[in-house]
XYZ file of C-alpha atoms in Angstrom:
375
model
C 0.000 0.000 0.000
C 1.254 3.450 -0.894
C 1.857 5.429 2.293
C 0.603 8.691 0.711
C -2.745 7.283 -0.457
C -5.836 9.099 0.842
C -8.806 7.053 2.021
C -12.299 7.994 3.147
C -12.778 7.823 6.899
C -16.352 9.217 7.010
C -19.158 10.645 4.870
C -21.037 13.546 6.462
C -23.211 16.522 5.668
C -21.260 19.688 4.992
C -21.583 21.089 8.533
C -20.580 17.833 10.203
C -17.710 17.332 7.765
C -16.367 20.796 8.629
C -16.533 19.979 12.357
C -14.785 16.633 11.854
C -12.051 18.209 9.727
C -11.426 20.834 12.414
C -11.203 18.092 15.063
C -8.730 15.969 13.078
C -6.593 18.901 11.960
C -6.388 20.161 15.520
C -4.791 16.822 16.398
C -2.247 17.105 13.571
C -3.866 15.072 10.766
C -4.070 16.216 7.135
C -7.656 16.161 5.830
C -9.157 16.456 2.338
C -12.775 16.825 1.190
C -14.370 15.094 -1.774
C -17.973 15.291 -2.934
C -20.004 12.125 -3.126
C -22.103 13.449 -6.026
C -19.515 13.877 -8.766
C -22.017 15.066 -11.381
C -23.629 17.749 -9.187
C -21.123 18.627 -6.441
C -22.957 21.801 -5.405
C -26.034 19.860 -4.295
C -24.139 16.826 -3.082
C -25.869 14.870 -0.323
C -22.624 14.215 1.500
C -18.938 15.056 1.822
C -16.176 12.458 1.895
C -13.693 13.178 4.695
C -10.362 11.729 3.549
C -7.104 11.190 5.427
C -3.754 9.545 4.807
C -4.085 5.769 5.020
C -1.245 5.638 7.532
C -3.265 7.921 9.852
C -6.338 5.659 9.960
C -5.737 4.038 13.407
C -5.086 7.447 14.968
C -8.129 9.002 13.295
C -10.386 6.198 14.488
C -9.239 6.663 18.100
C -10.041 10.363 17.868
C -13.429 9.838 16.203
C -14.507 7.041 18.550
C -13.619 9.202 21.568
C -14.634 12.522 20.094
C -15.858 13.966 23.398
C -12.349 13.774 24.864
C -10.750 15.759 22.049
C -13.574 18.076 20.995
C -14.835 19.428 24.324
C -12.894 22.124 26.181
C -11.302 21.150 29.481
C -13.516 22.621 32.170
C -13.564 22.504 35.973
C -15.515 19.529 37.263
C -19.114 20.138 38.291
C -19.942 19.653 41.944
C -22.125 16.703 42.811
C -21.308 14.796 39.614
C -23.244 11.509 39.956
C -20.636 9.677 37.859
C -18.338 9.435 40.921
C -15.073 10.418 39.219
C -11.542 9.384 40.119
C -9.676 12.427 41.476
C -5.947 12.625 40.736
C -3.982 15.365 42.552
C -0.954 16.219 40.433
C 2.236 18.268 40.750
C 3.209 17.530 37.092
C 6.162 15.343 38.131
C 7.064 12.010 36.538
C 5.773 10.004 39.509
C 2.557 12.011 39.400
C 2.156 11.087 35.725
C 2.616 7.404 36.612
C -0.184 7.703 39.166
C -2.333 9.374 36.510
C -1.794 6.461 34.120
C -2.938 4.016 36.819
C -5.969 6.201 37.552
C -6.943 6.140 33.865
C -6.881 2.336 33.855
C -9.033 2.147 36.990
C -11.492 4.719 35.623
C -11.745 2.855 32.305
C -12.543 -0.393 34.124
C -15.437 1.326 35.930
C -16.648 3.498 33.054
C -16.127 6.694 35.023
C -14.193 9.913 34.470
C -10.999 11.562 35.750
C -10.525 14.900 37.480
C -6.945 16.200 37.470
C -6.487 18.511 40.452
C -3.599 20.899 41.095
C -3.351 23.384 43.968
C -1.045 26.349 44.387
C -0.411 28.551 47.412
C -0.715 32.332 47.522
C 2.902 33.412 48.256
C 1.708 36.448 50.225
C 0.066 34.097 52.708
C 2.452 31.182 52.675
C 5.915 32.681 52.350
C 8.268 29.782 51.754
C 6.041 26.725 51.962
C 5.922 23.178 50.670
C 3.631 22.848 47.664
C 3.636 19.070 47.211
C 5.849 16.143 48.136
C 8.485 17.379 45.699
C 7.809 21.019 44.811
C 8.430 24.244 46.770
C 8.692 27.915 45.910
C 9.626 31.237 47.494
C 8.192 34.730 47.223
C 9.784 36.406 44.227
C 8.142 39.771 43.564
C 4.891 41.698 43.682
C 3.447 39.636 40.840
C 4.312 36.325 42.449
C 0.722 35.144 42.921
C -0.266 35.873 39.315
C 2.893 34.196 38.075
C 2.294 31.080 40.177
C -1.352 30.839 39.061
C -0.457 31.405 35.405
C 2.345 28.836 35.531
C 0.063 26.263 37.194
C -2.618 26.667 34.529
C -0.041 26.467 31.739
C 1.364 23.251 33.204
C -2.130 21.810 33.474
C -2.845 22.620 29.819
C 0.423 20.946 28.857
C -0.488 17.851 30.912
C -3.951 17.688 29.319
C -2.385 17.875 25.852
C 0.111 15.159 26.756
C -2.650 12.842 28.004
C -4.629 13.380 24.796
C -1.571 12.415 22.781
C -1.190 9.253 24.882
C -4.847 8.395 24.243
C -4.370 8.934 20.494
C -1.374 6.599 20.501
C -3.251 3.930 22.456
C -1.000 4.314 25.492
C -3.979 5.299 27.680
C -7.575 4.081 27.631
C -10.023 6.653 26.239
C -11.322 8.138 29.488
C -13.091 11.488 29.714
C -11.136 13.860 31.967
C -11.526 17.370 33.345
C -9.003 19.617 35.061
C -9.136 21.928 38.048
C -6.488 24.400 39.230
C -7.256 25.925 42.611
C -5.567 27.926 45.345
C -4.970 26.499 48.800
C -2.825 24.314 51.031
C -2.695 21.039 49.072
C -3.905 18.608 51.745
C -6.762 20.911 52.770
C -7.712 21.712 49.174
C -7.774 18.025 48.209
C -9.947 17.143 51.200
C -12.396 19.991 50.537
C -12.555 19.200 46.836
C -13.333 15.571 47.652
C -16.164 16.624 49.964
C -17.676 18.760 47.200
C -17.307 16.192 44.387
C -17.750 12.836 46.178
C -15.070 10.902 44.241
C -15.134 7.175 43.686
C -11.402 7.113 44.495
C -8.451 9.469 45.021
C -5.202 8.357 43.373
C -2.029 10.086 44.599
C 1.671 9.709 43.953
C 4.113 9.670 46.834
C 7.851 9.336 47.263
C 9.722 6.107 47.837
C 10.433 5.023 51.407
C 14.008 6.349 51.495
C 13.041 9.800 50.269
C 9.993 9.923 52.555
C 12.239 9.667 55.595
C 13.748 13.026 54.637
C 10.320 14.649 54.501
C 8.335 12.901 57.239
C 6.427 15.896 58.587
C 5.567 17.604 55.312
C 4.113 14.791 53.213
C 0.954 15.916 51.481
C -0.129 12.316 50.830
C 0.210 11.349 54.498
C -1.824 14.381 55.576
C -4.542 13.503 53.066
C -4.638 9.941 54.383
C -5.196 11.200 57.910
C -7.681 13.974 57.072
C -9.668 12.800 54.084
C -12.720 10.568 54.567
C -12.552 9.111 51.072
C -10.680 6.073 49.791
C -7.121 6.951 48.736
C -4.717 4.893 46.632
C -1.144 6.058 47.352
C 1.326 5.019 44.634
C 5.047 5.370 45.448
C 7.674 5.923 42.809
C 9.019 2.556 41.613
C 12.056 1.297 43.545
C 13.793 0.547 40.234
C 13.353 1.438 36.545
C 12.606 -2.228 35.823
C 9.544 -2.309 38.089
C 6.433 -3.420 36.233
C 3.055 -1.654 36.084
C 0.721 -1.535 39.060
C -1.209 -4.776 39.544
C -3.398 -6.400 42.181
C -2.530 -10.073 42.576
C -1.075 -10.454 46.075
C -2.708 -8.211 48.692
C -1.907 -7.579 52.354
C -4.989 -6.533 54.333
C -4.454 -5.139 57.839
C -7.311 -6.193 60.115
C -8.467 -5.791 63.700
C -11.036 -8.585 63.226
C -13.854 -6.086 63.573
C -17.041 -5.377 61.658
C -15.408 -2.444 59.872
C -13.037 -4.883 58.149
C -15.942 -6.277 56.118
C -16.817 -2.778 54.906
C -13.188 -2.156 53.918
C -12.965 -5.520 52.133
C -16.139 -4.697 50.223
C -14.599 -1.393 49.100
C -11.441 -3.183 47.934
C -13.546 -5.649 45.967
C -15.632 -2.912 44.326
C -12.480 -1.104 43.164
C -10.737 -4.243 41.844
C -13.549 -6.768 41.214
C -11.729 -8.724 38.485
C -8.288 -8.851 40.059
C -8.286 -12.600 40.966
C -6.210 -11.621 43.995
C -4.882 -13.610 46.930
C -5.532 -11.632 50.120
C -3.480 -12.179 53.269
C -5.509 -10.855 56.206
C -3.034 -9.766 58.859
C -4.538 -9.833 62.326
C -3.578 -6.750 64.335
C -5.502 -7.010 67.639
C -7.271 -3.839 68.716
C -9.021 -2.877 71.943
C -11.932 -5.199 71.244
C -9.523 -8.127 71.176
C -9.255 -7.930 74.967
C -12.906 -8.932 75.391
C -13.016 -11.348 72.462
C -13.371 -14.907 73.774
C -11.780 -16.710 70.866
C -9.850 -14.468 68.433
C -8.895 -17.412 66.226
C -12.543 -18.303 65.663
C -13.363 -14.674 64.869
C -10.523 -14.507 62.328
C -11.646 -17.778 60.746
C -15.214 -16.471 60.546
C -13.977 -13.332 58.763
C -11.997 -15.447 56.314
C -14.992 -17.702 55.617
C -17.313 -14.735 55.125
C -14.894 -13.115 52.649
C -14.431 -16.389 50.771
C -18.191 -16.761 50.317
C -18.909 -13.158 49.342
C -15.848 -12.079 47.335
C -15.605 -14.949 44.881
C -12.699 -13.708 42.753
C -10.391 -13.526 45.769
C -8.753 -16.191 47.926
C -7.991 -15.542 51.603
C -5.694 -16.598 54.421
C -5.107 -15.332 57.975
C -1.766 -14.300 59.499
C -1.026 -12.904 62.970
C 1.401 -10.073 63.691
C 2.747 -8.849 67.005
C 1.303 -5.370 67.519
C 4.516 -4.217 69.244
C 6.645 -5.331 66.309
C 4.125 -4.829 63.527
C 6.435 -3.064 61.087
C 9.328 -5.515 61.484
C 6.938 -8.466 61.217
C 5.426 -6.820 58.155
C 8.878 -6.528 56.537
C 9.492 -10.233 57.067
C 6.097 -11.180 55.671
C 6.520 -8.900 52.658
C 9.894 -10.476 51.876
C 8.181 -13.883 51.795
C 5.025 -12.958 49.849
C 6.079 -10.000 47.659
C 2.829 -8.065 47.996
C 1.480 -5.829 45.229
C -0.857 -3.790 47.422
C -1.376 -2.977 51.097
C -4.928 -2.284 52.283
C -5.462 -0.391 55.527
C -8.854 0.406 57.101
C -8.432 3.882 58.576
C -10.370 5.142 61.588
C -10.716 8.871 62.092
C -8.458 10.384 64.759
C -8.396 13.825 66.290
C -5.505 16.185 65.590
C -3.651 15.417 68.853
C -3.843 11.675 68.263
C -2.513 12.101 64.725
C 0.414 14.188 65.989
C 1.496 12.104 68.997
C 0.419 8.687 67.746
C 0.444 8.547 63.926
C -2.051 6.183 62.338
C -1.116 2.801 60.910
C -1.649 4.060 57.317
C 0.759 6.897 58.064
C 3.383 4.478 59.422
C 2.943 2.039 56.543
C 3.161 4.813 53.964
C 6.539 5.949 55.260
C 8.044 2.512 55.784
C 7.060 0.793 52.535
C 7.613 1.135 48.804
C 4.328 -0.654 48.090
C 1.095 0.892 46.799
C -1.263 1.493 49.724
C -5.047 1.615 49.600
C -6.413 3.466 52.629
C -10.139 3.004 53.259
C -11.956 5.157 55.840
C -14.169 3.137 58.206
């Protein structure tokens, strides 16, 4: 086949053909028109929209997902019943990796993506951490306008990059919106989640070694403690050879309480086709002291999960609460988990400061993706 040959990709009325040509040309394709009625072109009933044959796969992706490429990127509407996946971004490489994972999850559920970026007014914040990996200082009298303008420009660039990835087939065709807002990141993310009721929040975070250098200021950790929505925290890969995110071998922290069933149900709704093996790690809580037979309770939880979450298999393991993190390291070395799941109970600000939550501790000690589910 000659690479320069033009072929017909669609036949439309004149108005629709003009709109399609504008859409394809905006994405970099060369388009030609031909009349269907050769004898009377002026009163032709349709226009042939023709493209280079080599561009056919790309054109079909654009046409089949026209709403992604044709509609302007607008702020998400509050109360969207579609339950979108919210992805806070700082435009870094690890943030892009989290975005790719979010697109795959959203495609599996037929929902949309909201890309969220927050910036801080330098007159209020002075020198302040913006995200896990980005800071800035007051520069001049126009600092706020410059920061806002730069943030919006970066978001436009990210949106364009994601569209290109969709065109190339590197991302599933998921509808996405963007939002750039002012505020302290962890507070802005939490408030935005309250207003938009997301299905899931997907966030990037640093690897364990780099987290230790930034323990107090982690935006992701603060969101885990404050936000009452399910959060998937994705660390940067420990090596360039690390494969894509998957859910095959899961570690589920449990207190053998009723809330564990709710958390397991949330895990199953997010990854219903994962065919995962779930290791339920028994971390005894206060109720354990009055529980007559903890082993029977753990077995009952395992049996309930086996009957109700058919795509998963389950086993029970016990950890010493005083040596939970060291026991976890040993277990992880044996099982090579893909995902850690932590039910997260709400704490007050003093408890969070003096006695950090288990999700907080796990986040800073592990290089594994962590799904934190409020209960």
